Amino acid sequence: AELLMDQLDVNLDGTVEYTEFLGGMLAVTNAQLTHELWEEFRECDLDHTGEITMEQLRAIVADSHRTRFGELLLAQLAGRPLDVVLPDLLEPNGNVSFDRFKAWFLNESEGDAGG
């Protein structure tokens, strides 16, 4: 309990204020979300190279019901080519890094929530 108190008490006044508590909870939530996205990314990175290739993206779209990413990706494509529709997802080499995957996934999720 003391260790948690020390981590949450940002201004070191001996109490955990509401804003300090919220900040701590957001950090935990962000870490959990990052972990879940990493697990999803690893499932899509079929050859475990740390990137998702265009070939793997095509396989994900073909089997889109298998992952949440596949479902979002298929909806985004609407029959159009991957490299044309998803420039924010692809690195210059045409592959998807985890950073791009996470940013794209969060952006798509916000779009879903927004209606």
PDB file of C-alpha atoms in Angstrom:
ATOM      1  CA  ALA A   1       0.000   0.000   0.000  1.00  0.00           C
ATOM      2  CA  GLU A   2       2.852   2.380   0.805  1.00  0.00           C
ATOM      3  CA  LEU A   3       4.483   1.751  -2.567  1.00  0.00           C
ATOM      4  CA  LEU A   4       1.206   2.525  -4.348  1.00  0.00           C
ATOM      5  CA  MET A   5       0.812   5.694  -2.297  1.00  0.00           C
ATOM      6  CA  ASP A   6       4.339   6.783  -3.228  1.00  0.00           C
ATOM      7  CA  GLN A   7       3.636   6.211  -6.921  1.00  0.00           C
ATOM      8  CA  LEU A   8       0.326   8.083  -6.922  1.00  0.00           C
ATOM      9  CA  ASP A   9       1.403  11.006  -4.714  1.00  0.00           C
ATOM     10  CA  VAL A  10       2.969  13.062  -7.511  1.00  0.00           C
ATOM     11  CA  ASN A  11       3.396  16.294  -5.545  1.00  0.00           C
ATOM     12  CA  LEU A  12       4.777  14.405  -2.498  1.00  0.00           C
ATOM     13  CA  ASP A  13       2.430  16.048   0.012  1.00  0.00           C
ATOM     14  CA  GLY A  14       1.580  12.772   1.751  1.00  0.00           C
ATOM     15  CA  THR A  15      -1.938  12.502   0.296  1.00  0.00           C
ATOM     16  CA  VAL A  16      -3.322  11.220  -2.974  1.00  0.00           C
ATOM     17  CA  GLU A  17      -5.502  13.901  -4.468  1.00  0.00           C
ATOM     18  CA  TYR A  18      -8.294  13.178  -6.897  1.00  0.00           C
ATOM     19  CA  THR A  19      -6.304  14.323  -9.937  1.00  0.00           C
ATOM     20  CA  GLU A  20      -3.326  12.192  -8.872  1.00  0.00           C
ATOM     21  CA  PHE A  21      -5.628   9.192  -8.487  1.00  0.00           C
ATOM     22  CA  LEU A  22      -7.174   9.759 -11.926  1.00  0.00           C
ATOM     23  CA  GLY A  23      -3.736  10.094 -13.477  1.00  0.00           C
ATOM     24  CA  GLY A  24      -2.691   6.809 -11.937  1.00  0.00           C
ATOM     25  CA  MET A  25      -5.821   5.050 -13.148  1.00  0.00           C
ATOM     26  CA  LEU A  26      -5.351   6.404 -16.687  1.00  0.00           C
ATOM     27  CA  ALA A  27      -1.798   5.065 -16.699  1.00  0.00           C
ATOM     28  CA  VAL A  28      -3.060   1.614 -15.674  1.00  0.00           C
ATOM     29  CA  THR A  29      -5.813   1.722 -18.290  1.00  0.00           C
ATOM     30  CA  ASN A  30      -3.361   2.801 -21.003  1.00  0.00           C
ATOM     31  CA  ALA A  31      -0.945   0.023 -20.061  1.00  0.00           C
ATOM     32  CA  GLN A  32      -3.744  -2.562 -20.233  1.00  0.00           C
ATOM     33  CA  LEU A  33      -4.920  -1.261 -23.607  1.00  0.00           C
ATOM     34  CA  THR A  34      -1.370  -1.330 -24.965  1.00  0.00           C
ATOM     35  CA  HIS A  35      -1.007  -4.922 -23.760  1.00  0.00           C
ATOM     36  CA  GLU A  36      -4.262  -5.982 -25.433  1.00  0.00           C
ATOM     37  CA  LEU A  37      -3.286  -4.273 -28.690  1.00  0.00           C
ATOM     38  CA  TRP A  38       0.139  -5.924 -28.546  1.00  0.00           C
ATOM     39  CA  GLU A  39      -1.540  -9.333 -28.209  1.00  0.00           C
ATOM     40  CA  GLU A  40      -3.769  -8.551 -31.205  1.00  0.00           C
ATOM     41  CA  PHE A  41      -0.733  -7.348 -33.198  1.00  0.00           C
ATOM     42  CA  ARG A  42       1.217 -10.512 -32.377  1.00  0.00           C
ATOM     43  CA  GLU A  43      -1.690 -12.628 -33.588  1.00  0.00           C
ATOM     44  CA  CYS A  44      -1.658 -10.749 -36.906  1.00  0.00           C
ATOM     45  CA  ASP A  45       2.160 -10.838 -37.269  1.00  0.00           C
ATOM     46  CA  LEU A  46       2.091 -14.346 -38.661  1.00  0.00           C
ATOM     47  CA  ASP A  47       5.856 -14.708 -39.152  1.00  0.00           C
ATOM     48  CA  HIS A  48       6.748 -12.962 -35.848  1.00  0.00           C
ATOM     49  CA  THR A  49       9.047 -10.367 -37.438  1.00  0.00           C
ATOM     50  CA  GLY A  50       7.636  -7.414 -35.513  1.00  0.00           C
ATOM     51  CA  GLU A  51       5.821  -6.093 -38.584  1.00  0.00           C
ATOM     52  CA  ILE A  52       2.699  -7.074 -40.447  1.00  0.00           C
ATOM     53  CA  THR A  53       3.388  -7.409 -44.165  1.00  0.00           C
ATOM     54  CA  MET A  54       1.038  -6.604 -47.033  1.00  0.00           C
ATOM     55  CA  GLU A  55       0.673 -10.351 -47.626  1.00  0.00           C
ATOM     56  CA  GLN A  56      -0.351 -10.817 -43.991  1.00  0.00           C
ATOM     57  CA  LEU A  57      -2.800  -7.893 -44.261  1.00  0.00           C
ATOM     58  CA  ARG A  58      -4.429  -9.635 -47.218  1.00  0.00           C
ATOM     59  CA  ALA A  59      -4.675 -12.864 -45.185  1.00  0.00           C
ATOM     60  CA  ILE A  60      -6.209 -10.920 -42.282  1.00  0.00           C
ATOM     61  CA  VAL A  61      -8.816  -9.409 -44.601  1.00  0.00           C
ATOM     62  CA  ALA A  62      -9.571 -12.829 -46.132  1.00  0.00           C
ATOM     63  CA  ASP A  63     -10.143 -14.230 -42.628  1.00  0.00           C
ATOM     64  CA  SER A  64     -11.495 -10.994 -41.149  1.00  0.00           C
ATOM     65  CA  HIS A  65     -13.853 -12.573 -38.619  1.00  0.00           C
ATOM     66  CA  ARG A  66     -10.851 -14.018 -36.723  1.00  0.00           C
ATOM     67  CA  THR A  67      -9.624 -10.720 -35.219  1.00  0.00           C
ATOM     68  CA  ARG A  68     -11.064  -7.340 -34.249  1.00  0.00           C
ATOM     69  CA  PHE A  69      -8.381  -5.754 -36.439  1.00  0.00           C
ATOM     70  CA  GLY A  70      -9.532  -7.855 -39.379  1.00  0.00           C
ATOM     71  CA  GLU A  71     -13.123  -6.737 -38.905  1.00  0.00           C
ATOM     72  CA  LEU A  72     -12.134  -3.066 -38.736  1.00  0.00           C
ATOM     73  CA  LEU A  73      -9.790  -3.434 -41.676  1.00  0.00           C
ATOM     74  CA  LEU A  74     -12.425  -5.085 -43.876  1.00  0.00           C
ATOM     75  CA  ALA A  75     -14.964  -2.372 -43.056  1.00  0.00           C
ATOM     76  CA  GLN A  76     -12.409   0.336 -43.867  1.00  0.00           C
ATOM     77  CA  LEU A  77     -11.489  -1.218 -47.228  1.00  0.00           C
ATOM     78  CA  ALA A  78     -14.948  -1.619 -48.766  1.00  0.00           C
ATOM     79  CA  GLY A  79     -13.352  -3.452 -51.716  1.00  0.00           C
ATOM     80  CA  ARG A  80     -10.543  -0.936 -52.323  1.00  0.00           C
ATOM     81  CA  PRO A  81      -6.802  -1.776 -52.355  1.00  0.00           C
ATOM     82  CA  LEU A  82      -5.007  -1.873 -49.003  1.00  0.00           C
ATOM     83  CA  ASP A  83      -2.138   0.430 -49.936  1.00  0.00           C
ATOM     84  CA  VAL A  84      -4.506   3.130 -51.251  1.00  0.00           C
ATOM     85  CA  VAL A  85      -7.003   3.101 -48.386  1.00  0.00           C
ATOM     86  CA  LEU A  86      -4.637   2.787 -45.433  1.00  0.00           C
ATOM     87  CA  PRO A  87      -1.711   5.217 -45.819  1.00  0.00           C
ATOM     88  CA  ASP A  88      -1.769   6.042 -42.100  1.00  0.00           C
ATOM     89  CA  LEU A  89      -1.419   2.376 -41.230  1.00  0.00           C
ATOM     90  CA  LEU A  90       1.467   1.541 -43.547  1.00  0.00           C
ATOM     91  CA  GLU A  91       5.105   2.412 -42.972  1.00  0.00           C
ATOM     92  CA  PRO A  92       7.095   3.650 -46.017  1.00  0.00           C
ATOM     93  CA  ASN A  93       8.214   0.038 -46.595  1.00  0.00           C
ATOM     94  CA  GLY A  94       4.569  -1.050 -46.986  1.00  0.00           C
ATOM     95  CA  ASN A  95       4.475  -2.953 -43.687  1.00  0.00           C
ATOM     96  CA  VAL A  96       2.687  -2.189 -40.422  1.00  0.00           C
ATOM     97  CA  SER A  97       4.679  -1.526 -37.244  1.00  0.00           C
ATOM     98  CA  PHE A  98       3.163  -1.874 -33.787  1.00  0.00           C
ATOM     99  CA  ASP A  99       3.219   1.916 -33.308  1.00  0.00           C
ATOM    100  CA  ARG A 100       1.223   2.457 -36.500  1.00  0.00           C
ATOM    101  CA  PHE A 101      -1.077  -0.448 -35.635  1.00  0.00           C
ATOM    102  CA  LYS A 102      -1.814   1.009 -32.205  1.00  0.00           C
ATOM    103  CA  ALA A 103      -2.371   4.554 -33.502  1.00  0.00           C
ATOM    104  CA  TRP A 104      -4.628   3.346 -36.324  1.00  0.00           C
ATOM    105  CA  PHE A 105      -6.605   1.014 -34.074  1.00  0.00           C
ATOM    106  CA  LEU A 106      -7.204   3.753 -31.483  1.00  0.00           C
ATOM    107  CA  ASN A 107      -8.284   6.183 -34.202  1.00  0.00           C
ATOM    108  CA  GLU A 108     -10.708   3.632 -35.685  1.00  0.00           C
ATOM    109  CA  SER A 109     -12.114   2.801 -32.245  1.00  0.00           C
ATOM    110  CA  GLU A 110     -12.736   6.498 -31.555  1.00  0.00           C
ATOM    111  CA  GLY A 111     -14.539   6.728 -34.884  1.00  0.00           C
ATOM    112  CA  ASP A 112     -16.765   3.804 -33.906  1.00  0.00           C
ATOM    113  CA  ALA A 113     -17.564   5.442 -30.576  1.00  0.00           C
ATOM    114  CA  GLY A 114     -18.325   8.759 -32.239  1.00  0.00           C
ATOM    115  CA  GLY A 115     -21.039   7.234 -34.358  1.00  0.00           C
TER     116      GLY A 115
END
